[in-house]
Amino acid sequence: MRSCTTQINKKMAISTSTFFRTILSLSLFLFVFSLPSPSLAAAKCNANDKAALLQIKAAMNNAYYLASWDPNTDCCSWYDVTCDSSGRVTRLEIFDDTDVTGSISPAIGNLPYLNFIDINALPKLSGSIPSSITKLTRLTFLRLKGNNLSGPIPTAIGNLNKLTFLDVSSNSLSGSIPASATKLTNLDAFHFENNNLCGAIPQGGKLQSFGTSPYDNNKCLCGAPLTPCK
Ligand SMILES: *[C@@H]1O[C@H](CO)[C@@H](O)[C@H](O)[C@H]1NC(C)=O
């Protein structure tokens, strides 16, 4: 009698655990297939984009910050890099690090699918803004704030006419604001403050639309919205 009950209990226990195991694997199955597809078919980095990123890393003296940028791995998995579904690099975000030295490689201009660049708060990042950056006509967001960049704002900055946000503030940029900046008609905000810029502010586009603060603390900027040039 007792052995019979035990056997029934055991059988029930087995079928119960089988039941739960089935439910568990079924929900796991459903969960995996409900994940967004990029995690299933991870984007493979475009070879040209990878080569450009490795040049950027080298120009930053192979900063420890970029340790995940290992040539033997898919660059779409690297820290600070975002790719689209076809493995083209769309975003680059390198910021807040006092150990990054060197400069921004002109190879940044070889990442044609970039729409977002945030290279920000790297106080030892020196050199100039590479003019090749003006080839990146898909850019909507460009922030190069709080680094140690010097030299001029690239003359052809106006090519980046999809920009809604441009911030080159708090560097040591010199020269004047390029005339082509009047072509940046999609800007919702821009920042030239805290540099050594000088000369007449070009008139037109959005350059007179956001008051005087985007021009604060430069060397000798003049013209609207600041005081007339002498
Ligand atoms: C900033 O750049 C200048 C050259 O323009 C250089 O002399 C200086 O050492 C740099 N500062 C830092 C903190 O890297």
mmCIF file of C-alpha atoms and ligand atoms in Angstrom:
data_model
loop_
_atom_site.group_PDB
_atom_site.id
_atom_site.type_symbol
_atom_site.label_atom_id
_atom_site.label_comp_id
_atom_site.label_asym_id
_atom_site.label_seq_id
_atom_site.Cartn_x
_atom_site.Cartn_y
_atom_site.Cartn_z
ATOM 1 C CA MET A 1 0.000 0.000 0.000
ATOM 2 C CA ARG A 2 2.688 2.418 1.087
ATOM 3 C CA SER A 3 4.933 1.531 -1.840
ATOM 4 C CA CYS A 4 2.038 2.014 -4.214
ATOM 5 C CA THR A 5 1.344 5.557 -2.859
ATOM 6 C CA THR A 6 5.030 6.396 -3.037
ATOM 7 C CA GLN A 7 5.146 5.264 -6.635
ATOM 8 C CA ILE A 8 2.138 7.416 -7.557
ATOM 9 C CA ASN A 9 3.669 10.424 -5.753
ATOM 10 C CA LYS A 10 6.943 9.879 -7.579
ATOM 11 C CA LYS A 11 5.163 9.610 -10.907
ATOM 12 C CA MET A 12 3.259 12.810 -10.174
ATOM 13 C CA ALA A 13 6.460 14.539 -9.129
ATOM 14 C CA ILE A 14 8.151 13.487 -12.367
ATOM 15 C CA SER A 15 5.281 14.613 -14.565
ATOM 16 C CA THR A 16 5.033 17.899 -12.621
ATOM 17 C CA SER A 17 8.721 18.646 -13.105
ATOM 18 C CA THR A 18 8.486 17.700 -16.793
ATOM 19 C CA PHE A 19 5.544 20.052 -17.107
ATOM 20 C CA PHE A 20 7.474 22.954 -15.584
ATOM 21 C CA ARG A 21 10.566 22.182 -17.595
ATOM 22 C CA THR A 22 8.488 22.314 -20.778
ATOM 23 C CA ILE A 23 6.936 25.632 -19.743
ATOM 24 C CA LEU A 24 10.375 26.962 -18.901
ATOM 25 C CA SER A 25 11.941 26.040 -22.240
ATOM 26 C CA LEU A 26 8.894 27.304 -24.071
ATOM 27 C CA SER A 27 9.092 30.710 -22.378
ATOM 28 C CA LEU A 28 12.842 30.843 -22.948
ATOM 29 C CA PHE A 29 12.221 30.080 -26.630
ATOM 30 C CA LEU A 30 9.582 32.807 -26.857
ATOM 31 C CA PHE A 31 11.801 35.270 -24.968
ATOM 32 C CA VAL A 32 14.776 34.756 -27.276
ATOM 33 C CA PHE A 33 12.625 35.289 -30.344
ATOM 34 C CA SER A 34 11.011 38.395 -28.893
ATOM 35 C CA LEU A 35 14.416 40.122 -28.541
ATOM 36 C CA PRO A 36 15.152 42.844 -31.101
ATOM 37 C CA SER A 37 16.660 41.276 -34.203
ATOM 38 C CA PRO A 38 20.096 43.056 -34.040
ATOM 39 C CA SER A 39 21.040 40.841 -31.079
ATOM 40 C CA LEU A 40 20.340 37.765 -33.188
ATOM 41 C CA ALA A 41 22.093 38.966 -36.341
ATOM 42 C CA ALA A 42 24.761 41.213 -34.787
ATOM 43 C CA ALA A 43 26.057 43.751 -37.294
ATOM 44 C CA LYS A 44 29.476 42.950 -38.693
ATOM 45 C CA CYS A 45 31.637 46.017 -38.865
ATOM 46 C CA ASN A 46 32.420 47.391 -42.306
ATOM 47 C CA ALA A 47 36.154 46.911 -43.003
ATOM 48 C CA ASN A 48 36.754 50.529 -44.107
ATOM 49 C CA ASP A 49 35.002 51.838 -41.004
ATOM 50 C CA LYS A 50 37.111 49.570 -38.814
ATOM 51 C CA ALA A 51 40.319 50.820 -40.455
ATOM 52 C CA ALA A 52 39.265 54.448 -39.858
ATOM 53 C CA LEU A 53 38.457 53.738 -36.198
ATOM 54 C CA LEU A 54 41.858 52.139 -35.694
ATOM 55 C CA GLN A 55 43.489 55.280 -37.119
ATOM 56 C CA ILE A 56 41.440 57.370 -34.685
ATOM 57 C CA LYS A 57 42.611 55.149 -31.832
ATOM 58 C CA ALA A 58 46.262 55.449 -32.935
ATOM 59 C CA ALA A 59 45.992 59.272 -33.121
ATOM 60 C CA MET A 60 44.754 59.185 -29.506
ATOM 61 C CA ASN A 61 47.937 57.326 -28.659
ATOM 62 C CA ASN A 62 46.016 54.085 -28.148
ATOM 63 C CA ALA A 63 44.393 55.494 -25.022
ATOM 64 C CA TYR A 64 43.416 52.926 -22.410
ATOM 65 C CA TYR A 65 39.903 54.340 -22.743
ATOM 66 C CA LEU A 66 39.787 52.658 -26.171
ATOM 67 C CA ALA A 67 41.088 49.295 -24.950
ATOM 68 C CA SER A 68 37.984 47.526 -26.294
ATOM 69 C CA TRP A 69 38.924 48.653 -29.828
ATOM 70 C CA ASP A 70 40.651 45.369 -30.555
ATOM 71 C CA PRO A 71 41.366 44.811 -34.273
ATOM 72 C CA ASN A 72 40.504 41.119 -33.861
ATOM 73 C CA THR A 73 36.917 41.807 -32.830
ATOM 74 C CA ASP A 74 33.826 43.234 -34.525
ATOM 75 C CA CYS A 75 34.060 47.034 -34.246
ATOM 76 C CA CYS A 76 30.292 47.231 -33.821
ATOM 77 C CA SER A 77 30.844 45.718 -30.378
ATOM 78 C CA TRP A 78 33.482 48.285 -29.371
ATOM 79 C CA TYR A 79 32.859 50.688 -26.525
ATOM 80 C CA ASP A 80 31.681 54.144 -27.742
ATOM 81 C CA VAL A 81 30.857 52.888 -31.257
ATOM 82 C CA THR A 82 27.356 52.345 -32.686
ATOM 83 C CA CYS A 83 26.614 50.696 -36.042
ATOM 84 C CA ASP A 84 23.499 50.491 -38.181
ATOM 85 C CA SER A 85 22.082 47.103 -39.221
ATOM 86 C CA SER A 86 24.498 46.866 -42.159
ATOM 87 C CA GLY A 87 27.581 47.364 -40.008
ATOM 88 C CA ARG A 88 28.275 51.004 -40.856
ATOM 89 C CA VAL A 89 29.409 53.185 -37.964
ATOM 90 C CA THR A 90 26.763 55.810 -37.174
ATOM 91 C CA ARG A 91 27.770 57.136 -33.757
ATOM 92 C CA LEU A 92 31.046 57.879 -32.041
ATOM 93 C CA GLU A 93 30.983 58.950 -28.386
ATOM 94 C CA ILE A 94 34.313 59.461 -26.645
ATOM 95 C CA PHE A 95 34.039 61.642 -23.557
ATOM 96 C CA ASP A 96 35.011 62.461 -19.965
ATOM 97 C CA ASP A 97 38.523 61.153 -19.726
ATOM 98 C CA THR A 98 41.621 62.982 -18.549
ATOM 99 C CA ASP A 99 43.993 60.314 -19.885
ATOM 100 C CA VAL A 100 43.144 60.600 -23.590
ATOM 101 C CA THR A 101 45.981 62.500 -25.314
ATOM 102 C CA GLY A 102 46.918 63.066 -28.965
ATOM 103 C CA SER A 103 44.531 64.486 -31.536
ATOM 104 C CA ILE A 104 41.483 63.742 -33.699
ATOM 105 C CA SER A 105 42.652 61.795 -36.748
ATOM 106 C CA PRO A 106 41.649 63.161 -40.166
ATOM 107 C CA ALA A 107 40.514 59.545 -40.744
ATOM 108 C CA ILE A 108 37.297 60.533 -38.973
ATOM 109 C CA GLY A 109 36.277 61.847 -42.397
ATOM 110 C CA ASN A 110 36.353 58.236 -43.643
ATOM 111 C CA LEU A 111 33.316 57.248 -41.569
ATOM 112 C CA PRO A 112 30.680 58.442 -44.068
ATOM 113 C CA TYR A 113 27.689 57.029 -42.178
ATOM 114 C CA LEU A 114 28.342 58.954 -38.972
ATOM 115 C CA ASN A 115 25.352 61.017 -37.904
ATOM 116 C CA PHE A 116 26.424 61.673 -34.311
ATOM 117 C CA ILE A 117 29.843 62.667 -32.957
ATOM 118 C CA ASP A 118 30.407 63.436 -29.297
ATOM 119 C CA ILE A 119 34.103 63.953 -28.507
ATOM 120 C CA ASN A 120 33.788 65.887 -25.314
ATOM 121 C CA ALA A 121 35.614 66.689 -22.063
ATOM 122 C CA LEU A 122 38.994 65.253 -23.025
ATOM 123 C CA PRO A 123 41.187 68.078 -21.661
ATOM 124 C CA LYS A 124 44.413 66.620 -23.096
ATOM 125 C CA LEU A 125 43.083 66.092 -26.615
ATOM 126 C CA SER A 126 44.954 68.662 -28.713
ATOM 127 C CA GLY A 127 45.533 69.586 -32.349
ATOM 128 C CA SER A 128 42.976 71.061 -34.709
ATOM 129 C CA ILE A 129 39.535 70.032 -35.926
ATOM 130 C CA PRO A 130 40.297 67.966 -39.058
ATOM 131 C CA SER A 131 38.745 69.628 -42.103
ATOM 132 C CA SER A 132 37.831 66.121 -43.325
ATOM 133 C CA ILE A 133 35.019 66.240 -40.770
ATOM 134 C CA THR A 134 33.129 68.458 -43.243
ATOM 135 C CA LYS A 135 32.740 65.406 -45.526
ATOM 136 C CA LEU A 136 30.368 63.854 -42.986
ATOM 137 C CA THR A 137 27.179 65.292 -44.432
ATOM 138 C CA ARG A 138 24.912 62.893 -42.528
ATOM 139 C CA LEU A 139 25.882 64.512 -39.210
ATOM 140 C CA THR A 140 23.012 65.903 -37.181
ATOM 141 C CA PHE A 141 24.938 66.223 -33.900
ATOM 142 C CA LEU A 142 28.534 67.413 -33.523
ATOM 143 C CA ARG A 143 29.946 68.130 -30.077
ATOM 144 C CA LEU A 144 33.675 68.779 -29.644
ATOM 145 C CA LYS A 145 33.343 70.621 -26.343
ATOM 146 C CA GLY A 146 35.842 70.970 -23.520
ATOM 147 C CA ASN A 147 38.895 69.505 -25.210
ATOM 148 C CA ASN A 148 42.184 71.304 -25.925
ATOM 149 C CA LEU A 149 41.580 71.902 -29.642
ATOM 150 C CA SER A 150 43.275 74.826 -31.368
ATOM 151 C CA GLY A 151 43.417 76.241 -34.894
ATOM 152 C CA PRO A 152 40.437 77.329 -36.986
ATOM 153 C CA ILE A 153 36.896 76.060 -37.388
ATOM 154 C CA PRO A 154 36.979 74.265 -40.792
ATOM 155 C CA THR A 155 36.034 76.645 -43.617
ATOM 156 C CA ALA A 156 33.554 74.171 -45.122
ATOM 157 C CA ILE A 157 31.611 73.642 -41.863
ATOM 158 C CA GLY A 158 28.524 74.801 -43.792
ATOM 159 C CA ASN A 159 28.568 71.492 -45.728
ATOM 160 C CA LEU A 160 27.144 69.881 -42.588
ATOM 161 C CA ASN A 161 23.732 71.318 -43.256
ATOM 162 C CA LYS A 162 21.833 68.538 -41.491
ATOM 163 C CA LEU A 163 23.337 69.631 -38.167
ATOM 164 C CA THR A 164 20.762 70.446 -35.522
ATOM 165 C CA PHE A 165 23.403 70.791 -32.794
ATOM 166 C CA LEU A 166 26.957 72.144 -33.066
ATOM 167 C CA ASP A 167 29.149 72.680 -30.011
ATOM 168 C CA VAL A 168 32.854 73.509 -30.254
ATOM 169 C CA SER A 169 32.892 75.526 -27.017
ATOM 170 C CA SER A 170 35.612 75.555 -24.359
ATOM 171 C CA ASN A 171 38.647 74.872 -26.529
ATOM 172 C CA SER A 172 41.349 77.235 -27.835
ATOM 173 C CA LEU A 173 39.977 77.687 -31.340
ATOM 174 C CA SER A 174 41.202 80.766 -33.205
ATOM 175 C CA GLY A 175 40.458 82.560 -36.455
ATOM 176 C CA SER A 176 36.974 83.683 -37.398
ATOM 177 C CA ILE A 177 33.612 81.974 -37.764
ATOM 178 C CA PRO A 178 33.505 80.716 -41.377
ATOM 179 C CA ALA A 179 31.053 82.427 -43.737
ATOM 180 C CA SER A 180 29.651 79.007 -44.655
ATOM 181 C CA ALA A 181 28.195 78.704 -41.120
ATOM 182 C CA THR A 182 25.214 80.714 -42.380
ATOM 183 C CA LYS A 183 24.256 77.598 -44.372
ATOM 184 C CA LEU A 184 23.582 75.663 -41.140
ATOM 185 C CA THR A 185 19.892 76.486 -41.238
ATOM 186 C CA ASN A 186 18.730 73.420 -39.277
ATOM 187 C CA LEU A 187 20.536 74.347 -36.070
ATOM 188 C CA ASP A 188 18.433 74.298 -32.904
ATOM 189 C CA ALA A 189 21.464 75.327 -30.848
ATOM 190 C CA PHE A 190 25.147 76.091 -31.336
ATOM 191 C CA HIS A 191 28.069 76.937 -29.071
ATOM 192 C CA PHE A 192 31.241 78.833 -29.984
ATOM 193 C CA GLU A 193 31.814 80.249 -26.495
ATOM 194 C CA ASN A 194 35.060 80.040 -24.501
ATOM 195 C CA ASN A 195 37.539 80.067 -27.390
ATOM 196 C CA ASN A 196 39.886 82.629 -28.981
ATOM 197 C CA LEU A 197 37.716 83.449 -31.980
ATOM 198 C CA CYS A 198 37.926 86.888 -33.545
ATOM 199 C CA GLY A 199 36.406 88.941 -36.371
ATOM 200 C CA ALA A 200 32.992 89.604 -37.833
ATOM 201 C CA ILE A 201 30.212 87.121 -37.148
ATOM 202 C CA PRO A 202 28.740 86.145 -40.555
ATOM 203 C CA GLN A 203 25.225 87.466 -40.953
ATOM 204 C CA GLY A 204 22.460 85.031 -41.854
ATOM 205 C CA GLY A 205 21.123 81.551 -41.284
ATOM 206 C CA LYS A 206 20.701 80.854 -37.566
ATOM 207 C CA LEU A 207 23.758 82.802 -36.421
ATOM 208 C CA GLN A 208 21.706 85.703 -35.036
ATOM 209 C CA SER A 209 18.895 83.495 -33.646
ATOM 210 C CA PHE A 210 20.079 82.453 -30.190
ATOM 211 C CA GLY A 211 21.308 85.646 -28.530
ATOM 212 C CA THR A 212 24.850 86.489 -27.491
ATOM 213 C CA SER A 213 25.651 83.561 -25.185
ATOM 214 C CA PRO A 214 26.857 81.175 -27.957
ATOM 215 C CA TYR A 215 29.670 83.720 -28.575
ATOM 216 C CA ASP A 216 30.634 84.512 -24.957
ATOM 217 C CA ASN A 217 34.236 84.754 -23.857
ATOM 218 C CA ASN A 218 36.103 84.873 -27.157
ATOM 219 C CA LYS A 219 38.966 87.114 -28.216
ATOM 220 C CA CYS A 220 37.368 89.742 -30.457
ATOM 221 C CA LEU A 221 34.152 88.641 -32.161
ATOM 222 C CA CYS A 222 31.948 91.475 -33.375
ATOM 223 C CA GLY A 223 28.803 92.194 -35.350
ATOM 224 C CA ALA A 224 25.221 91.156 -34.623
ATOM 225 C CA PRO A 225 24.173 89.794 -32.197
ATOM 226 C CA LEU A 226 27.276 91.350 -30.555
ATOM 227 C CA THR A 227 28.307 94.995 -30.882
ATOM 228 C CA PRO A 228 29.111 96.348 -34.373
ATOM 229 C CA CYS A 229 32.624 95.769 -35.702
ATOM 230 C CA LYS A 230 34.832 98.873 -35.708
HETATM 231 C C1 LIG B 1 47.010 72.031 -25.177
HETATM 232 O O1 LIG B 1 47.499 72.301 -26.476
HETATM 233 C C2 LIG B 1 48.675 73.115 -26.505
HETATM 234 C C3 LIG B 1 49.027 73.324 -27.959
HETATM 235 O O2 LIG B 1 48.019 74.059 -28.585
HETATM 236 C C4 LIG B 1 49.800 72.415 -25.775
HETATM 237 O O3 LIG B 1 50.918 73.244 -25.735
HETATM 238 C C5 LIG B 1 49.346 72.057 -24.373
HETATM 239 O O4 LIG B 1 50.346 71.291 -23.751
HETATM 240 C C6 LIG B 1 48.057 71.258 -24.416
HETATM 241 N N1 LIG B 1 47.582 71.022 -23.062
HETATM 242 C C7 LIG B 1 47.290 69.804 -22.627
HETATM 243 C C8 LIG B 1 46.764 69.719 -21.233
HETATM 244 O O5 LIG B 1 47.429 68.804 -23.297
#
